[in-house]
JSON list of C-alpha atoms in Angstrom, two decimals:
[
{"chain": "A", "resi": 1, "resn": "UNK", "atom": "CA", "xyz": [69.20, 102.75, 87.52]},
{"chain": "A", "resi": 2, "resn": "UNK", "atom": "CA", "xyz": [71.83, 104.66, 86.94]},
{"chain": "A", "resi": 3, "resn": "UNK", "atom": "CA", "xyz": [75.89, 103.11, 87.15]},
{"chain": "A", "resi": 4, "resn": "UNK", "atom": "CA", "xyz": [77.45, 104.01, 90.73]},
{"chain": "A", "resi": 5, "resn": "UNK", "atom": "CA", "xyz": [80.80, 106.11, 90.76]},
{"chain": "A", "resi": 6, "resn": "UNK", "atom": "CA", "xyz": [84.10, 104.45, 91.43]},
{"chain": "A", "resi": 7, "resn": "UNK", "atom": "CA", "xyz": [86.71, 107.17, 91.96]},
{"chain": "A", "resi": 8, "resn": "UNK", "atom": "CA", "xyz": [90.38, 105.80, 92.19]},
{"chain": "A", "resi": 9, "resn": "UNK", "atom": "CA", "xyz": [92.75, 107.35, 94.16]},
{"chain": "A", "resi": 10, "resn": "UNK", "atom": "CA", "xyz": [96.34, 106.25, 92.87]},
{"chain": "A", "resi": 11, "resn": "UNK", "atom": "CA", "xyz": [99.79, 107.56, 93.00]},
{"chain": "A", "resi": 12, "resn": "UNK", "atom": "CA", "xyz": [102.98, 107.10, 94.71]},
{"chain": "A", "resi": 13, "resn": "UNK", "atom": "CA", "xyz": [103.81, 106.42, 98.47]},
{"chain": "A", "resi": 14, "resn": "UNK", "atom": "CA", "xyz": [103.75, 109.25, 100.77]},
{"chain": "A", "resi": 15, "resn": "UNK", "atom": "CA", "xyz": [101.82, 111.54, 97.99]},
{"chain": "A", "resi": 16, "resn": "UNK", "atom": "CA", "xyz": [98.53, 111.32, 100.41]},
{"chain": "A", "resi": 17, "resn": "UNK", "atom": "CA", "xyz": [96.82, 108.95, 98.94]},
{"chain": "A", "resi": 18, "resn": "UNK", "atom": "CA", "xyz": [94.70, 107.70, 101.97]},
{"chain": "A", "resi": 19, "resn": "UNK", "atom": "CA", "xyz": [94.25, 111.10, 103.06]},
{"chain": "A", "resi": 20, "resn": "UNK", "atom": "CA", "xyz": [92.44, 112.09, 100.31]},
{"chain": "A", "resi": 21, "resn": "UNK", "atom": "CA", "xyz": [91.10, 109.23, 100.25]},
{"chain": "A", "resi": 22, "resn": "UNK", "atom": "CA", "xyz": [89.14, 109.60, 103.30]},
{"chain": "A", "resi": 23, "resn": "UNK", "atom": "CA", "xyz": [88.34, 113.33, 102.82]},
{"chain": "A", "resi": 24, "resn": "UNK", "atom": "CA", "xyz": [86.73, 112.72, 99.04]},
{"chain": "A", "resi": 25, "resn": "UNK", "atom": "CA", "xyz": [84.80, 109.72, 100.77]},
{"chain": "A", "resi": 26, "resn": "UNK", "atom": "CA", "xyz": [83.53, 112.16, 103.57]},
{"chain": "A", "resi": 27, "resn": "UNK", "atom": "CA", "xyz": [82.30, 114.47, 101.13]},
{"chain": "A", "resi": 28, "resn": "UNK", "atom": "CA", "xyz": [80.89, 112.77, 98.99]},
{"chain": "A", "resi": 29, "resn": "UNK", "atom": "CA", "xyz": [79.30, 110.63, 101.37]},
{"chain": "A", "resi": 30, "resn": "UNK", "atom": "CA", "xyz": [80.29, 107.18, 100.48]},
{"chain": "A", "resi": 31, "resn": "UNK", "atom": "CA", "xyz": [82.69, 104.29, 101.80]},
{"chain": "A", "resi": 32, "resn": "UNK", "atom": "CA", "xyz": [86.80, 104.75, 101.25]},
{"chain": "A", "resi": 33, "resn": "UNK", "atom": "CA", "xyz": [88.27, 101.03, 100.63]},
{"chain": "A", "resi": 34, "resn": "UNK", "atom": "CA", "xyz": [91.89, 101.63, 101.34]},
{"chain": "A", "resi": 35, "resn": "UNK", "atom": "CA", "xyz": [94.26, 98.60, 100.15]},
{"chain": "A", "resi": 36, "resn": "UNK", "atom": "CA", "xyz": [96.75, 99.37, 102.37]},
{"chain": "A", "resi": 37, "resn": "UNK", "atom": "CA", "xyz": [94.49, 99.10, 105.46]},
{"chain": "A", "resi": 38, "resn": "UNK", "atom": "CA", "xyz": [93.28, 95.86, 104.07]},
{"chain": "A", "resi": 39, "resn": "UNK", "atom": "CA", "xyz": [96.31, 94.44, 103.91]},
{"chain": "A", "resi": 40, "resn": "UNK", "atom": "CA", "xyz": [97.01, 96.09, 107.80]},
{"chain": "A", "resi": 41, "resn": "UNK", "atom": "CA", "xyz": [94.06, 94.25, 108.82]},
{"chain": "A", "resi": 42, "resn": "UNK", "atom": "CA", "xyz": [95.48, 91.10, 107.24]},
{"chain": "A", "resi": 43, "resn": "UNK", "atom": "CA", "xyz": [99.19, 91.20, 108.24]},
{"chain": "A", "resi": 44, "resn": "UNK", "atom": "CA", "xyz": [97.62, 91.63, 112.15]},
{"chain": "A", "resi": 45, "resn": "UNK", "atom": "CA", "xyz": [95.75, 87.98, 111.59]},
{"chain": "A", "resi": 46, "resn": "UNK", "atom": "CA", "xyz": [99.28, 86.87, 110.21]},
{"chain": "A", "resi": 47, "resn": "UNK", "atom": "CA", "xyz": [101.43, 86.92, 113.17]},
{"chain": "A", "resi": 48, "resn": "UNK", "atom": "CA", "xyz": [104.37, 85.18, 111.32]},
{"chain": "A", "resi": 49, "resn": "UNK", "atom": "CA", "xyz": [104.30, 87.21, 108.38]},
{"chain": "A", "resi": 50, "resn": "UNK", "atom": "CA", "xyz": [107.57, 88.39, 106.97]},
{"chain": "A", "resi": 51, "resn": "UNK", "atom": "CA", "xyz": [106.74, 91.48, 103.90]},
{"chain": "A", "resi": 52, "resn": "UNK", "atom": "CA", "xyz": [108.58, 91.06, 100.27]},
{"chain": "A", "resi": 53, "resn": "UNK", "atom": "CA", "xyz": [107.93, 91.39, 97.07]},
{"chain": "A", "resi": 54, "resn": "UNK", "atom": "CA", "xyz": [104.71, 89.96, 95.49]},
{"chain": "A", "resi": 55, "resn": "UNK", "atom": "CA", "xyz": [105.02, 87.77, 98.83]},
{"chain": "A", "resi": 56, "resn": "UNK", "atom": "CA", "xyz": [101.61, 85.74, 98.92]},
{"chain": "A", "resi": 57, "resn": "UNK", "atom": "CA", "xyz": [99.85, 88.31, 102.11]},
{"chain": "A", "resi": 58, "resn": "UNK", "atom": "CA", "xyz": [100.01, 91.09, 99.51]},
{"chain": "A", "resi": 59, "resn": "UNK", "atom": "CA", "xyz": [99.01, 88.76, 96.85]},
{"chain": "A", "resi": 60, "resn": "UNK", "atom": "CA", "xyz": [95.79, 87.53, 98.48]},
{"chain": "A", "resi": 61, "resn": "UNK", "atom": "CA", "xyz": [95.12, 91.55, 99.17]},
{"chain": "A", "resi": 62, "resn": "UNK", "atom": "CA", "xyz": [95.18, 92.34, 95.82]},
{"chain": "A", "resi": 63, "resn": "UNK", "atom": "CA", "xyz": [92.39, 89.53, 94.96]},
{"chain": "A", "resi": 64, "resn": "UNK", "atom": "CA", "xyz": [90.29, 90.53, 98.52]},
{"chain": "A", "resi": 65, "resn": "UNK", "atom": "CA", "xyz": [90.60, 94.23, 97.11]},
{"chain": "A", "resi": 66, "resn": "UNK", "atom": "CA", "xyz": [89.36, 93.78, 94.03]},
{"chain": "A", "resi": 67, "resn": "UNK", "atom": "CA", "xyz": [86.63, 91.53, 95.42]},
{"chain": "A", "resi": 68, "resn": "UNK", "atom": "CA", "xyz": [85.30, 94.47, 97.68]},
{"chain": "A", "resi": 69, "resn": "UNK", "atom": "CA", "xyz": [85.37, 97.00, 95.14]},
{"chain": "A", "resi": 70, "resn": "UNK", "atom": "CA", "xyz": [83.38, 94.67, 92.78]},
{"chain": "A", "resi": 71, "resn": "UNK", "atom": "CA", "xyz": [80.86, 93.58, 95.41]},
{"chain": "A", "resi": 72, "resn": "UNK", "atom": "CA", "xyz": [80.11, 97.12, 96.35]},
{"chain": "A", "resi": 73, "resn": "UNK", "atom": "CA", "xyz": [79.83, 98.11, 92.92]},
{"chain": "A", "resi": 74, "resn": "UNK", "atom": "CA", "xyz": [77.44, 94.78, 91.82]},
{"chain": "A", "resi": 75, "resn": "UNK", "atom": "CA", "xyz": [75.01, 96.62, 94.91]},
{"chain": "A", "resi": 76, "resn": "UNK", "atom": "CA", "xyz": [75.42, 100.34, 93.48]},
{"chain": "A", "resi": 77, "resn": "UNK", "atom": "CA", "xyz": [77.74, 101.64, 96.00]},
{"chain": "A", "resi": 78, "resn": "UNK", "atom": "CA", "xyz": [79.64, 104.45, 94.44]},
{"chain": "A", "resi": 79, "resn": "UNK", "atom": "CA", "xyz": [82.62, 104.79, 96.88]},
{"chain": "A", "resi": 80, "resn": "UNK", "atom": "CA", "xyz": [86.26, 105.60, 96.63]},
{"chain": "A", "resi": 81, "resn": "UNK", "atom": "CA", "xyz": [89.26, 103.06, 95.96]},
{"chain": "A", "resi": 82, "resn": "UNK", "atom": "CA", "xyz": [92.79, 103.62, 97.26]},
{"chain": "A", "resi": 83, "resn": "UNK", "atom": "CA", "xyz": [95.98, 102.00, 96.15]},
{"chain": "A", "resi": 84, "resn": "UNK", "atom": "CA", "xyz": [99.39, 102.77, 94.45]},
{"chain": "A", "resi": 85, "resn": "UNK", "atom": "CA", "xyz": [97.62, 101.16, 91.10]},
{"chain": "A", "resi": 86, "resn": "UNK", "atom": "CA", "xyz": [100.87, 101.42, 88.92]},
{"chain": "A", "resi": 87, "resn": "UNK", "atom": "CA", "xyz": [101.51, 98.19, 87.69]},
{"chain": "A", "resi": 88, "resn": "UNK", "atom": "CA", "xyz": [100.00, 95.47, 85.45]},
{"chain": "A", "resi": 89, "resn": "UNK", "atom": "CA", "xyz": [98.00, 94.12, 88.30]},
{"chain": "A", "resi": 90, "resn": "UNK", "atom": "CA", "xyz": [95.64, 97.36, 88.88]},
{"chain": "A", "resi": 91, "resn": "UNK", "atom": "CA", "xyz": [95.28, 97.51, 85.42]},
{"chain": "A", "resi": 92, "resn": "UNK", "atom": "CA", "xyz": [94.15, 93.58, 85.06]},
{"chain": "A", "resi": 93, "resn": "UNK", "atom": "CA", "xyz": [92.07, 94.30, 88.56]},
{"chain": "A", "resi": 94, "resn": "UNK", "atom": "CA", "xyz": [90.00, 97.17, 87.18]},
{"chain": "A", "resi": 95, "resn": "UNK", "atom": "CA", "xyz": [89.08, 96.56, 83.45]},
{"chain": "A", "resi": 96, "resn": "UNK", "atom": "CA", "xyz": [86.62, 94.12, 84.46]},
{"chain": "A", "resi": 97, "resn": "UNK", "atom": "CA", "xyz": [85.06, 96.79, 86.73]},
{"chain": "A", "resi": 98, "resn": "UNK", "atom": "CA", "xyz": [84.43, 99.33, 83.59]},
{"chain": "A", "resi": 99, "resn": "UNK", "atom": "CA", "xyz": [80.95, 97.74, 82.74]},
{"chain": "A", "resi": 100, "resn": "UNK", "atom": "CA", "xyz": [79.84, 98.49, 86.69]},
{"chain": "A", "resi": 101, "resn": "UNK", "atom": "CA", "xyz": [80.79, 101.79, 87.20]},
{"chain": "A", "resi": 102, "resn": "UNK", "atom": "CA", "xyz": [81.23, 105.56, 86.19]},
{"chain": "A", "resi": 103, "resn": "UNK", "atom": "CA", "xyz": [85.19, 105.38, 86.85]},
{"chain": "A", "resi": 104, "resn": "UNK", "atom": "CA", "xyz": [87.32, 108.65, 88.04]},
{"chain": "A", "resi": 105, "resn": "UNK", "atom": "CA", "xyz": [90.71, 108.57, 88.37]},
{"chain": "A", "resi": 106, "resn": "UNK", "atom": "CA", "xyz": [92.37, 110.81, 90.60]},
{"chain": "A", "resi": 107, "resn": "UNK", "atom": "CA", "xyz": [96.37, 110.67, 90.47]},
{"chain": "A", "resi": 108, "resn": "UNK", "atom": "CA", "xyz": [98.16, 112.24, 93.35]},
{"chain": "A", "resi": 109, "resn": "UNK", "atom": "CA", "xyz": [101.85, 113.48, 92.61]},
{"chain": "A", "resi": 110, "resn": "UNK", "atom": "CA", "xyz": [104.58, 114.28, 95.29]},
{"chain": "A", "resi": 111, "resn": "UNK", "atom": "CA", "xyz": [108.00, 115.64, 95.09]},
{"chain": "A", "resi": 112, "resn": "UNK", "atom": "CA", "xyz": [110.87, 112.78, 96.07]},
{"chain": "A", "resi": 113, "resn": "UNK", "atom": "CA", "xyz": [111.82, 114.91, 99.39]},
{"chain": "A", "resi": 114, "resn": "UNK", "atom": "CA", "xyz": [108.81, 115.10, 100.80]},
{"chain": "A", "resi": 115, "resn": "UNK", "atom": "CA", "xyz": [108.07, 111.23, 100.04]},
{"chain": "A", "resi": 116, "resn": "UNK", "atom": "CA", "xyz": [111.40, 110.80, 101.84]},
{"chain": "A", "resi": 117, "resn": "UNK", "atom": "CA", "xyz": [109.95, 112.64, 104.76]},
{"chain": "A", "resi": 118, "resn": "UNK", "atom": "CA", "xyz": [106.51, 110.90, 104.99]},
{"chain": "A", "resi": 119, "resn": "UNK", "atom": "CA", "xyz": [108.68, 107.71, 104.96]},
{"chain": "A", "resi": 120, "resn": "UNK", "atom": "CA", "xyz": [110.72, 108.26, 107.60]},
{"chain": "A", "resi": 121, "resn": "UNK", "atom": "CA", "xyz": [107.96, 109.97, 109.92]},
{"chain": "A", "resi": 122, "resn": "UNK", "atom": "CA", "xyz": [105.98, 106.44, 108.96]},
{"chain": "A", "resi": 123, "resn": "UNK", "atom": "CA", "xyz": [108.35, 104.87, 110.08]},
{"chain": "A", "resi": 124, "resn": "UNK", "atom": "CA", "xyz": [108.90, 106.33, 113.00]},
{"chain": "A", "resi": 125, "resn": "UNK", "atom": "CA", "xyz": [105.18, 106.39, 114.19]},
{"chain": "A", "resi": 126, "resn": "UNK", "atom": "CA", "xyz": [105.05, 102.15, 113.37]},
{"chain": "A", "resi": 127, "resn": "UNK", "atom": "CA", "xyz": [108.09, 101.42, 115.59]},
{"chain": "A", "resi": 128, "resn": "UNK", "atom": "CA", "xyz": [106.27, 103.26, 118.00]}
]
């Protein structure tokens, strides 16, 4: 049986990441696991929870992401992975995936105004 496909989806915030995400997933017709909406679905079971740095919410998504993409990939689920992946933890998260999968990387780039913008218009649309 041939090795399912894992294509990654990293880069910066506000570079569409989870867009493309979605849309590659769509087309290709397999499941998008999305860290950030993960750790959304987390934070709303966590009424009390304050973000910050490697605080232990994000921590425990990191692990629970990880998990998924491993679990789908033990059952031969190609699918697509989303995250920022650009620090030591992604790269300790997916070497132990390499055996499972036909990896792709996809890095999305963005210019620093128009991350700025996507910010802001985030942040709008969550106070909301």
């Amino acid at each position: 049986m041939p090795l399912p496909t894992l294509v990654i989806v990293s880069g910066p915030a506000g570079s569409g990441k989870t867009t493309l995400a979605h849309r590659l997933a769509a087309t290709i017709g397999c499941p998008a696991l999305c860290r950030d909406e993960i750790k959304e679905g987390m934070v709303a079971a966590t009424p009390a929870f304050v973000p910050g740095p490697s605080d232990p919410l994000t921590m425990r998504t990191y692990s629970l992401f990880f998990a998924a993409i491993r679990l789908f990939l033990e059952h031969g689920v190609t699918h697509v992975a989303e995250a920022a992946f650009q620090h030591a933890n992604w790269a300790r998260g997916l070497e132990p995936l390499r055996p499972f999968a036909m990896l792709r990387i996809v890095r999305c780039q963005v210019a620093p105004a128009i991350a700025r913008v996507r910010a802001e218009q985030r942040g709008r649309e969550q106070s909301t």
